[in-house]
Tab-separated table of C-alpha atoms in Angstrom:
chain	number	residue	atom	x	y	z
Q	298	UNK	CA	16.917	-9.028	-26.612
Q	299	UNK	CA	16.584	-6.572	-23.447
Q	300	UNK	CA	13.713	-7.005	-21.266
Q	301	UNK	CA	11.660	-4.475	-19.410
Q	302	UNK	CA	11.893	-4.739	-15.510
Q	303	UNK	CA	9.505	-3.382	-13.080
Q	304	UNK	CA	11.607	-2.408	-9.913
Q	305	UNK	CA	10.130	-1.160	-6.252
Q	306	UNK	CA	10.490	0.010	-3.200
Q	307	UNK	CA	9.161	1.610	-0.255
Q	308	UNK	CA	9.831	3.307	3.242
Q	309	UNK	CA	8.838	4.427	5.753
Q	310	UNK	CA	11.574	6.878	7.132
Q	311	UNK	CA	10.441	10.852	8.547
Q	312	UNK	CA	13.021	12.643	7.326
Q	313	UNK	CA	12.388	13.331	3.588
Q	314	UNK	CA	15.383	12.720	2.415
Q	315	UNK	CA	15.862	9.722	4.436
Q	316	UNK	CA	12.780	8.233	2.754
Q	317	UNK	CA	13.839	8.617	-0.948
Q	318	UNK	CA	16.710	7.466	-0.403
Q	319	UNK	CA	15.881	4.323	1.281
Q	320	UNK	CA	13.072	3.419	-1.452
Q	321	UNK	CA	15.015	4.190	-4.505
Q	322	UNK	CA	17.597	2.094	-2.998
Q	323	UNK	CA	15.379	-0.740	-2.097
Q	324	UNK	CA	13.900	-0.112	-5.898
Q	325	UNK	CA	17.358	-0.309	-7.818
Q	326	UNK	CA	18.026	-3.746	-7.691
Q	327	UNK	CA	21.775	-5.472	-8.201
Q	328	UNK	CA	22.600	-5.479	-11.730
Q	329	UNK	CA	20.543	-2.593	-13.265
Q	330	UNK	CA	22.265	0.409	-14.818
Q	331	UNK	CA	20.615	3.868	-13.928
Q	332	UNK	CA	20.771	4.729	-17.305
Q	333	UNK	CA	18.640	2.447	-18.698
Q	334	UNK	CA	16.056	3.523	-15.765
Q	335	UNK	CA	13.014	4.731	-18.390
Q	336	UNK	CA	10.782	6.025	-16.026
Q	337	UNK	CA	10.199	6.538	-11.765
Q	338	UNK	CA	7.044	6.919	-10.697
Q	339	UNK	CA	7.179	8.631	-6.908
Q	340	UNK	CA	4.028	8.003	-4.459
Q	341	UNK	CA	4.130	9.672	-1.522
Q	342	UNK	CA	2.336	11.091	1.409
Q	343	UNK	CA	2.044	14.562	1.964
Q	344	UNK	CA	3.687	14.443	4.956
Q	345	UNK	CA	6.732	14.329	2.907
Q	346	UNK	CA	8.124	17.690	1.624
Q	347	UNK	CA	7.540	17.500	-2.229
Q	348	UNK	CA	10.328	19.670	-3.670
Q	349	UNK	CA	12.969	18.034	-1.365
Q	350	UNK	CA	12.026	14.966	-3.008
Q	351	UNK	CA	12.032	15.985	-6.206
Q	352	UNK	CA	15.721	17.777	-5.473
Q	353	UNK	CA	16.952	14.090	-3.869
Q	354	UNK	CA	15.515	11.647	-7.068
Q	355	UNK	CA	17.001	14.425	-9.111
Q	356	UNK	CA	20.596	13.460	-7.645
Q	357	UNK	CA	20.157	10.121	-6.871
Q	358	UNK	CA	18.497	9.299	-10.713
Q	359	UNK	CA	19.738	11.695	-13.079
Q	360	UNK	CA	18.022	12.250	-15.859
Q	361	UNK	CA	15.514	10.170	-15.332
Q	362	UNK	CA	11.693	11.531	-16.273
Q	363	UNK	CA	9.439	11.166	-13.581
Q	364	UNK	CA	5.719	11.395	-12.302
Q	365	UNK	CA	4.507	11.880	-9.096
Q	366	UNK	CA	1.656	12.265	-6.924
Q	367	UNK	CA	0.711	13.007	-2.814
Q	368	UNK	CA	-1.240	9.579	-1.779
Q	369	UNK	CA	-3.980	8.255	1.091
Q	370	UNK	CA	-1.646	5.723	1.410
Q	371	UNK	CA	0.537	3.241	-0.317
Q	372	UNK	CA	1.460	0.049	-1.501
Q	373	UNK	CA	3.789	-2.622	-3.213
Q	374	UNK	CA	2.935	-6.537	-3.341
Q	375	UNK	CA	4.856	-6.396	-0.184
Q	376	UNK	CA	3.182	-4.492	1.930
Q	377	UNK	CA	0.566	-1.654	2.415
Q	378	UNK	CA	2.249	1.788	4.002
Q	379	UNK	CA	0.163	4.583	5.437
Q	380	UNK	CA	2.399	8.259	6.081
Q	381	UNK	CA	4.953	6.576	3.394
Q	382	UNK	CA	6.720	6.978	0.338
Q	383	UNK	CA	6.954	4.261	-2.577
Q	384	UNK	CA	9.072	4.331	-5.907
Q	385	UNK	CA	8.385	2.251	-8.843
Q	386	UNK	CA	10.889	2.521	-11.386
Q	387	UNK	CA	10.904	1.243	-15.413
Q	388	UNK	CA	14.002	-0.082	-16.247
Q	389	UNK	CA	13.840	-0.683	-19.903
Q	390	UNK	CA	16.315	0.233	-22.929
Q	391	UNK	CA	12.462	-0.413	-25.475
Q	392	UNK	CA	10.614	2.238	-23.211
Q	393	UNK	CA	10.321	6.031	-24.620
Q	394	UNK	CA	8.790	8.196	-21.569
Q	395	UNK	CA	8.201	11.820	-21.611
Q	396	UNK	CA	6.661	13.822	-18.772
Q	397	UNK	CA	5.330	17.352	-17.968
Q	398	UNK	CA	3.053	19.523	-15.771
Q	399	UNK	CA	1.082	21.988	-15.777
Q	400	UNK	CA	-0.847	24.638	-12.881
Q	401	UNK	CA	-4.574	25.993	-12.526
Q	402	UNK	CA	-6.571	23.401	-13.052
Q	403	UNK	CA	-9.249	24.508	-10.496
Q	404	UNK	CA	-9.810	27.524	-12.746
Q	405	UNK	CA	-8.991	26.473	-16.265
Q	406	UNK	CA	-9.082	22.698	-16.898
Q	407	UNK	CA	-9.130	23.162	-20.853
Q	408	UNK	CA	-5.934	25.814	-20.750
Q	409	UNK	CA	-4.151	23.455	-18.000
Q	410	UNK	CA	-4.309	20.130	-19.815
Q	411	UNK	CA	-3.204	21.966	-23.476
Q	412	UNK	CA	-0.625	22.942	-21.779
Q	413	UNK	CA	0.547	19.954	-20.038
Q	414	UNK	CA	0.458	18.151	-23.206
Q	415	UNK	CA	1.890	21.015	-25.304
Q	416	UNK	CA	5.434	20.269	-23.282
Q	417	UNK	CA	5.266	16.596	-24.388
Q	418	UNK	CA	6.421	15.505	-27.733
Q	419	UNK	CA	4.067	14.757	-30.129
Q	420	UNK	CA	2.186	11.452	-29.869
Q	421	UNK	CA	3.267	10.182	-33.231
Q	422	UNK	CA	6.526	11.264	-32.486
Q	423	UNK	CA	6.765	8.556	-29.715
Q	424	UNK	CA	9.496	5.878	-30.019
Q	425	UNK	CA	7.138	2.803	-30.084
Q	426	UNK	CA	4.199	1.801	-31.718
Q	427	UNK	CA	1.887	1.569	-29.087
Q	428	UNK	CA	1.662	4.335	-27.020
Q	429	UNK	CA	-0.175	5.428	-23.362
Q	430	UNK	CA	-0.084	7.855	-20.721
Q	431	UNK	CA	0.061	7.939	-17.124
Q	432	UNK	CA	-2.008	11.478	-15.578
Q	433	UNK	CA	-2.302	12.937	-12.340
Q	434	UNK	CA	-4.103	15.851	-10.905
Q	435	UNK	CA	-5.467	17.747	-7.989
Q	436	UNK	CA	-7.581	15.516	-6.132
Q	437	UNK	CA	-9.632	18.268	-4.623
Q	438	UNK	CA	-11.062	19.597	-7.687
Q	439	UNK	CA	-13.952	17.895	-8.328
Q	440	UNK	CA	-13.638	17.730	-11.564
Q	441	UNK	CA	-11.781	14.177	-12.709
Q	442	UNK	CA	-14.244	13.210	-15.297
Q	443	UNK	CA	-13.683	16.799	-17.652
Q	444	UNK	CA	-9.431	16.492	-16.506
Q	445	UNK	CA	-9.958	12.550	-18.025
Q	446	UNK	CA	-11.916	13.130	-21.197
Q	447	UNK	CA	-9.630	16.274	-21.942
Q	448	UNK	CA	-6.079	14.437	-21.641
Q	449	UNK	CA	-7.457	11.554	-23.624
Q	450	UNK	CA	-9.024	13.846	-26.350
Q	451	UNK	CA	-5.866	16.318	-26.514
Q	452	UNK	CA	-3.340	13.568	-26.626
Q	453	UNK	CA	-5.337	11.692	-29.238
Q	454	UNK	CA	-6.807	8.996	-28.182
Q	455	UNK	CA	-4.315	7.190	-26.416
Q	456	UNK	CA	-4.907	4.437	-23.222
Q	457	UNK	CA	-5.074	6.179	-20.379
Q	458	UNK	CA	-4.656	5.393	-16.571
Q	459	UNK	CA	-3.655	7.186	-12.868
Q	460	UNK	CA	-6.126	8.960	-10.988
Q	461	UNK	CA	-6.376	12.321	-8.309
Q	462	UNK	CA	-3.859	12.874	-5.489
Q	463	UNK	CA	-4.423	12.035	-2.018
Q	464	UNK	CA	-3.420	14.101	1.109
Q	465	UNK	CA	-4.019	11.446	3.592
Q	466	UNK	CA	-7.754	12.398	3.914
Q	467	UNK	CA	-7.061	15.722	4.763
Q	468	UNK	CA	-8.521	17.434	2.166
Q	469	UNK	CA	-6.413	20.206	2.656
Q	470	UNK	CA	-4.116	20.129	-0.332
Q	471	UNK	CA	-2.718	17.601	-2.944
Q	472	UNK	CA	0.213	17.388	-4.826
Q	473	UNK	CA	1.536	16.250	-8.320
Q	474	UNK	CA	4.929	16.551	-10.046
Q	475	UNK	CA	7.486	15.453	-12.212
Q	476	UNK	CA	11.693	15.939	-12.484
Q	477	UNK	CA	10.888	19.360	-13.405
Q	478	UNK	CA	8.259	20.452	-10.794
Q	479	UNK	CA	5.322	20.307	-8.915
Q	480	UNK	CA	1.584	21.652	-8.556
Q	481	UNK	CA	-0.685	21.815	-5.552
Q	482	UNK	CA	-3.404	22.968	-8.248
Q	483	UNK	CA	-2.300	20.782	-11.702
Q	484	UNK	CA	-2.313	17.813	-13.772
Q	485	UNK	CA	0.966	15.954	-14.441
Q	486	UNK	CA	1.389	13.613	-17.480
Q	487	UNK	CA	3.747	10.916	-18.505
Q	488	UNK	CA	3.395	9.587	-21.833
Q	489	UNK	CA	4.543	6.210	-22.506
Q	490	UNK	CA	5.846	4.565	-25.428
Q	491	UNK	CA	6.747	0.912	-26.450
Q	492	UNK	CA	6.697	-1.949	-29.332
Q	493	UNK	CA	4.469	-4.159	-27.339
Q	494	UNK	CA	1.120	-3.267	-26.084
Q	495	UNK	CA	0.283	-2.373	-22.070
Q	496	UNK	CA	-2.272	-3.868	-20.401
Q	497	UNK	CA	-5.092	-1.670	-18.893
Q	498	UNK	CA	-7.954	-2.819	-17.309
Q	499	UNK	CA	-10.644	-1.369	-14.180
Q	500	UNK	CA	-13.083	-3.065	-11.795
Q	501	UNK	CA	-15.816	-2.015	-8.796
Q	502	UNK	CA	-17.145	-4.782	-6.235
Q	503	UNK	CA	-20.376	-2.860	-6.211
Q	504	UNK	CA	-24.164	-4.462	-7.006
Q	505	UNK	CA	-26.737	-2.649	-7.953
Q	506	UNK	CA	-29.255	-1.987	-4.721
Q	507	UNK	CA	-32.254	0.096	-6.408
Q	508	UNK	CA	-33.826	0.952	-9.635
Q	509	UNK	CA	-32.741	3.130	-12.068
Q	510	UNK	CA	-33.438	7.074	-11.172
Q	511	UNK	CA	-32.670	10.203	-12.981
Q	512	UNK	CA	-30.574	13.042	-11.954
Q	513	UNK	CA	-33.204	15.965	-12.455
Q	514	UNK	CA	-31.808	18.659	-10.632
Q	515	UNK	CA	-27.588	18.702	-10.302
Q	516	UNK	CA	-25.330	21.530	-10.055
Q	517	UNK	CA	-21.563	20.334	-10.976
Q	518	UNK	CA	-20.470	17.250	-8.131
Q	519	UNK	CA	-23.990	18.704	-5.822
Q	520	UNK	CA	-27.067	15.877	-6.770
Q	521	UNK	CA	-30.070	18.087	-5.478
Q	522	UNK	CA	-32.824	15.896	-6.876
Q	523	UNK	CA	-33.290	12.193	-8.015
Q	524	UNK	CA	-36.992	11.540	-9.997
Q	525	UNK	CA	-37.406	15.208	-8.193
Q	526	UNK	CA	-37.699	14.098	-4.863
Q	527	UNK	CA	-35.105	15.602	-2.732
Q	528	UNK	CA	-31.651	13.069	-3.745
Q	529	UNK	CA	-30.943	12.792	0.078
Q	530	UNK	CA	-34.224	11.480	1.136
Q	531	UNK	CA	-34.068	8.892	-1.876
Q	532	UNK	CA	-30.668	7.516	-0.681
Q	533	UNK	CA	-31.890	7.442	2.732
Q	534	UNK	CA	-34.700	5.212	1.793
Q	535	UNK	CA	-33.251	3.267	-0.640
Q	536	UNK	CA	-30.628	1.698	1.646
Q	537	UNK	CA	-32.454	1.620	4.528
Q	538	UNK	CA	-33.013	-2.193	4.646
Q	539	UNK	CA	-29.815	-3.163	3.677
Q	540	UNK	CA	-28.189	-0.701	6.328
Q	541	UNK	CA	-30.380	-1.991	9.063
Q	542	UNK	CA	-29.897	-6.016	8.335
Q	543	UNK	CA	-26.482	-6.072	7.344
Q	544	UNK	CA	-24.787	-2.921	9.151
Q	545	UNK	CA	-27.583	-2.700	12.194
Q	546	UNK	CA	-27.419	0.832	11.402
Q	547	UNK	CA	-30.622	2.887	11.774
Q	548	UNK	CA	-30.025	5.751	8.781
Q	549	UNK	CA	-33.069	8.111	9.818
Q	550	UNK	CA	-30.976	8.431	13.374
Q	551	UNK	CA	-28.198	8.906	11.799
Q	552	UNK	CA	-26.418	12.759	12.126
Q	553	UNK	CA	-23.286	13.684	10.208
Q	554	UNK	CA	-20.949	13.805	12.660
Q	555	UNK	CA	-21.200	10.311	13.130
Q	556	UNK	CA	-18.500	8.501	11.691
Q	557	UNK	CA	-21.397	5.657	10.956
Q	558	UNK	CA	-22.617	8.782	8.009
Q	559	UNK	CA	-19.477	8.689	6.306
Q	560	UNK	CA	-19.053	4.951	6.376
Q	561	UNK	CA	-22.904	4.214	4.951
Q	562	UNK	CA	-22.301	7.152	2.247
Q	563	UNK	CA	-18.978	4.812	1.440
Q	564	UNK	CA	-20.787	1.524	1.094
Q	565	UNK	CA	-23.398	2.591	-0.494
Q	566	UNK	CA	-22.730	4.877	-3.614
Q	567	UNK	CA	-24.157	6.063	-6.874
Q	568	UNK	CA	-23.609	3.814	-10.096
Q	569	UNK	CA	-23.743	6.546	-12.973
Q	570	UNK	CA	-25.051	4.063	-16.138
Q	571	UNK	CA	-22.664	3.961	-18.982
Q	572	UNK	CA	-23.544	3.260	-22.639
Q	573	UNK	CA	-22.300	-0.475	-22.630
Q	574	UNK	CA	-24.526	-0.862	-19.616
Q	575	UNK	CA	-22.215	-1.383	-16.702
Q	576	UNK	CA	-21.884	1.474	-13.942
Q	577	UNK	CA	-18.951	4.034	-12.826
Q	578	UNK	CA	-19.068	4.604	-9.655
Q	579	UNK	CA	-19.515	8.124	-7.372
Q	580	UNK	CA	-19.301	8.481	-4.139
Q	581	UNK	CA	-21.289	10.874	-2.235
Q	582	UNK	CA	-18.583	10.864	0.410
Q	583	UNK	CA	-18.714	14.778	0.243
Q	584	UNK	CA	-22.262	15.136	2.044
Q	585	UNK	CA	-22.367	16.778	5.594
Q	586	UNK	CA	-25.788	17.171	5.639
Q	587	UNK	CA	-29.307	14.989	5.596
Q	588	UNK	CA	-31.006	18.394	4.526
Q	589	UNK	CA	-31.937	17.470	0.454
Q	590	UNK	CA	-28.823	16.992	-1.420
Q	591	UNK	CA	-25.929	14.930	-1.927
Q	592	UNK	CA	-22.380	15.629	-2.424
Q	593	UNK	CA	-20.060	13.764	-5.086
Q	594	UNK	CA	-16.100	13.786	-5.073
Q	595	UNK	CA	-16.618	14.540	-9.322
Q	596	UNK	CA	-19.467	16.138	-11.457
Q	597	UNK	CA	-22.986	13.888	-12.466
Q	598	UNK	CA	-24.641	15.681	-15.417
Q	599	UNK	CA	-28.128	16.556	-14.745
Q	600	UNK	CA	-29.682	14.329	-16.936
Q	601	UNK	CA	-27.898	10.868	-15.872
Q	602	UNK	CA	-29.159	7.686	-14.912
Q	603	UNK	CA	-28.319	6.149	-12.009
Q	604	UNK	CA	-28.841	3.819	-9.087
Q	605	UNK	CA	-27.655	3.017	-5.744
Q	606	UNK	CA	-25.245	0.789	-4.998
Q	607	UNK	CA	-23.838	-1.604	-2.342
Q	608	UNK	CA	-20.656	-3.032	-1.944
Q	609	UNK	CA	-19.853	-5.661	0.641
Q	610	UNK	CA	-16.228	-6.275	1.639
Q	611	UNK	CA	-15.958	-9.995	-0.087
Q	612	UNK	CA	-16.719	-8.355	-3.175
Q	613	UNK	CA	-14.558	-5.301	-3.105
Q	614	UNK	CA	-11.461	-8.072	-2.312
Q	615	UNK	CA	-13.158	-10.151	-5.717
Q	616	UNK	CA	-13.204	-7.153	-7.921
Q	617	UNK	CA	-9.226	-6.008	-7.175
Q	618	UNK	CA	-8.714	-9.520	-7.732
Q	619	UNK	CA	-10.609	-9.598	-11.626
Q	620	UNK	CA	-9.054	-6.428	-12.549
Q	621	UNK	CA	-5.981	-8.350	-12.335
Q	622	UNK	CA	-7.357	-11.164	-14.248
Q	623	UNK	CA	-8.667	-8.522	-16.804
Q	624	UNK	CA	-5.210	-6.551	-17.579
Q	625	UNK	CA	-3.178	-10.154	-17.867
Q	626	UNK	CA	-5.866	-11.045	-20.234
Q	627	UNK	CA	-4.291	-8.583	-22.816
Q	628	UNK	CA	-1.056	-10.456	-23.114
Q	629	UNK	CA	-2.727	-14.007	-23.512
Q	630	UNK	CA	-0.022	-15.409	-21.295
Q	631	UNK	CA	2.868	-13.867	-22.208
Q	632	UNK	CA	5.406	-12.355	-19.652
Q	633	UNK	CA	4.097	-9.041	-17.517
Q	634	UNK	CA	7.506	-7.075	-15.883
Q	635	UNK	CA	4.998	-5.841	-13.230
Q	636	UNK	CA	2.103	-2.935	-12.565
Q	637	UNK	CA	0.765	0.577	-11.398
Q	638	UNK	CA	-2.183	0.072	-9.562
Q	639	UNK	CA	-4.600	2.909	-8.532
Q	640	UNK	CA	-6.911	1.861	-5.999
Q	641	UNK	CA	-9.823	4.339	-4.378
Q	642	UNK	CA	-9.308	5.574	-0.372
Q	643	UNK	CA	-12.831	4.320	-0.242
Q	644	UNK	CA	-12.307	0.661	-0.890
Q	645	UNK	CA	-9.607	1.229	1.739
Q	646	UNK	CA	-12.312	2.820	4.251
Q	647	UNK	CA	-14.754	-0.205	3.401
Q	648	UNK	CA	-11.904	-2.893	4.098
Q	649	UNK	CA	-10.534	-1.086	6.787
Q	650	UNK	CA	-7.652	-3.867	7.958
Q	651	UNK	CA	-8.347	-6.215	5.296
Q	652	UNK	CA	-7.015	-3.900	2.207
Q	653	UNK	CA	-3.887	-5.613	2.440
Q	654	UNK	CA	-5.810	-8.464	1.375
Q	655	UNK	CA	-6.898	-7.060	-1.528
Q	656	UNK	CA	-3.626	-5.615	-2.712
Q	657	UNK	CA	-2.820	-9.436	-2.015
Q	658	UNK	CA	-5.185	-10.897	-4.278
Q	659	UNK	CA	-3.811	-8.435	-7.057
Q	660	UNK	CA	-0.423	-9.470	-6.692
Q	661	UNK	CA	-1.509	-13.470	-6.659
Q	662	UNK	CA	-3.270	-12.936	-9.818
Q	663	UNK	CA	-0.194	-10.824	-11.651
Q	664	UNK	CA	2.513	-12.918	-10.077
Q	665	UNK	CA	4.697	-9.970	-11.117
Q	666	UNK	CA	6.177	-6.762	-9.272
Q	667	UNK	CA	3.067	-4.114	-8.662
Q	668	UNK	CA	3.481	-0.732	-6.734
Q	669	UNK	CA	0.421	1.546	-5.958
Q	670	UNK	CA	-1.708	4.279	-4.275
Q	671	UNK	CA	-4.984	4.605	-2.744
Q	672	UNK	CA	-6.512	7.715	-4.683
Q	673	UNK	CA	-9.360	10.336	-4.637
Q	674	UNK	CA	-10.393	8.745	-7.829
Q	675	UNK	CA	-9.174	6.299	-10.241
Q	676	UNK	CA	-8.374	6.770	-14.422
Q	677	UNK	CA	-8.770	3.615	-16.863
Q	678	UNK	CA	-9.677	4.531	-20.183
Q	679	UNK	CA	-8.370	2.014	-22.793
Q	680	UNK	CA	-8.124	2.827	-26.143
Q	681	UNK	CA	-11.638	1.740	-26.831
Q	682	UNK	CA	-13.601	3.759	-23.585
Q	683	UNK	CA	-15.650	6.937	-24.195
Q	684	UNK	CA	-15.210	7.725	-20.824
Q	685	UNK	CA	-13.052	6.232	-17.906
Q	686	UNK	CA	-13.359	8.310	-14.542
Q	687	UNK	CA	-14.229	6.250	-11.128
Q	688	UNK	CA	-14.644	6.114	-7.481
Q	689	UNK	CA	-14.027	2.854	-5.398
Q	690	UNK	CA	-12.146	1.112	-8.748
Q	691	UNK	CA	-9.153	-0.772	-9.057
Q	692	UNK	CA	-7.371	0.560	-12.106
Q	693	UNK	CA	-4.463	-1.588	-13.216
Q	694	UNK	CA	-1.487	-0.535	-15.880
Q	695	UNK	CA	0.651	-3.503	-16.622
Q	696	UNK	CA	4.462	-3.253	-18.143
Q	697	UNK	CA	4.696	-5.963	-21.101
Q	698	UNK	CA	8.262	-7.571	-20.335
């Protein structure tokens, strides 16, 4: 019986060309057929010109569906890139893969999504009995959580992981594509089909730091008031302690062009309450101003509960490390080919030099092949989720062999 094989590579190289090459070549391994390559997933950095990579994978794998997406950096179990370009390809003769794209989401999320999926086949009419999907879209948006409950509700139901482009923390302009094009303003899907299950699983190494408030005054991804007390101020003194012990960072002295803002705004986020009782995560990374509200990189509904958070480096490292544990749990020790893994910029901003330990922890626990991108926000809704949109998450899809 064939077996599926997760291949990968990565470079580094900055000529375009130059780079795809040298990662799809470091991906194909000795022995495997291009033909039987199911699916190549392409994560890259912006710096990169987008349709000349498409045009070069396009040569160099014919015929092979792909999905794609601009990155804040990258990452394979060996080794974490920044301003690079990494390939993970599916070589499989029991994987069906079909992918498509669509522009506009920024303006039409509904119409964009309908008809992203409307140029896949049918769910049902998937080779494989258990079937997922990979999704991208514009990281600058805002508006993951309505692109994530859309996809999942339009394609049926169906597992669903990836999360929203990077551009290097430019946010200037992101990127996704597949074999047949690309989107600065889109959502690209890649919908996966096989006789074994994949594994999907999510984690946050944040604790909770206050009690619970609610959001009484929002305005899409802008929290104006929390309990109606300006949201800012209640931030501000809910992390105050914690700030000044751990971080020796004053937060009433702080002003937002100090890079201290940004880092406090990082460590200590939102937890939006869920109905099972555990917390997704937003960060307020967006705010540039201690004048009332705070900024979010996604939408919290007016009418949410939620606390603040803090996450400490030792557990951000612990929590890549269980949602590891948590997707091999769905194979109950039988063989993994290897795994996507999206992983938040943030948890890259909060381990600053130590993020390759985290990616190392991942790969310890898998002991398989893993390739991966730090995001603007992170996708993991299994099949059993109501909703599945995060910031600072590890979100794992693993390949049954």
């Amino acid at each position: 019986m064939s077996t599926t094989r997760f291949r990968r590579g990565a470079s580094s190289a900055s000529n375009t060309s130059d780079a795809v090459h040298e990662a799809a070549e470091a991906a194909l391994a000795e022995g495997d057929n291009i033909e039987d390559v199911a699916l190549g997933v392409v994560m890259t950095s912006p710096s990169y010109d987008i349709p000349e990579v498409i045009d070069v994978l396009g040569t160099r794998l014919p015929s092979v569906p792909l999905i794609g997406s601009t990155t804040a950096g990258e990452f394979t179990d060996e080794g974490v890139t920044e301003g690079g370009l990494v390939i993970a390809l599916i070589v499989s003769e029991r994987l069906s893969v079909a992918s498509a794209v669509a522009d506009g989401v920024s303006e039409d999320v509904f119409g964009t999504v309908q008809a992203t999926v409307n140029n896949l086949p049918a769910v049902g009419d998937m080779d494989g009995e258990h079937v997922a999907a990979i999704t991208f879209h514009d990281g600058l948006t805002g508006k993951g959580e309505e692109i994530a409950l859309l996809t999942r509700q339009l394609l049926g139901g169906v597992p669903l992981v990836g999360g929203s482009a990077g551009d290097d923390l430019n946010l200037a302009e992101t990127t996704v594509f597949t074999d047949s094009g690309a989107s600065s303003d889109g959502v690209a899907i890649a919908l996966l089909a096989a006789e074994e299950p994949f594994g999907l699983a999510a984690k946050h190494g944040h604790t909770t730091l206050s009690d619970t408030y609610e959001v009484t005054r929002a305005d899409a991804n802008v929290v104006h008031e929390l309990d109606g007390e300006p949201a800012f101020e209640v931030w501000q003194r809910e992390v105050a302690k914690t700030a000044r012990d751990t971080y020796a960072i004053d937060v009433d002295d702080l002003d937002p062009s100090d890079d201290r803002f940004a880092i406090l705004l990082t460590q200590f986020e939102l937890g939006l309450k869920t109905k099972d009782g555990g917390y997704k995560i937003r960060w307020p990374g967006m705010t540039n101003s201690t004048d009332g509200p705070l900024t979010f990189a996604t939408g919290v509904p007016e009418g949410s509960e939620v606390r603040v958070m803090h996450s400490p480096k030792d557990e951000q490292i612990n929590s890549a490390r269980e949602a590891a544990q948590a997707s091999l749990a769905h194979f109950e020790g039988e063989d993994v080919a290897g795994a996507l893994v999206f992983d938040c910029v943030c948890r890259g901003l909060i381990l600053e030099d130590e993020f390759g330990t985290a990616v190392d922890a991942i790969a310890s626990e898998l002991e398989s092949p893993l390739a991966g991108f730090e995001t603007y926000g992170e996708i993991s809704m299994p099949s059993e989720a109501a909703t599945g949109y995060h910031n600072t998450t590890t979100s794992i899809l693993l390949f049954p062999a």
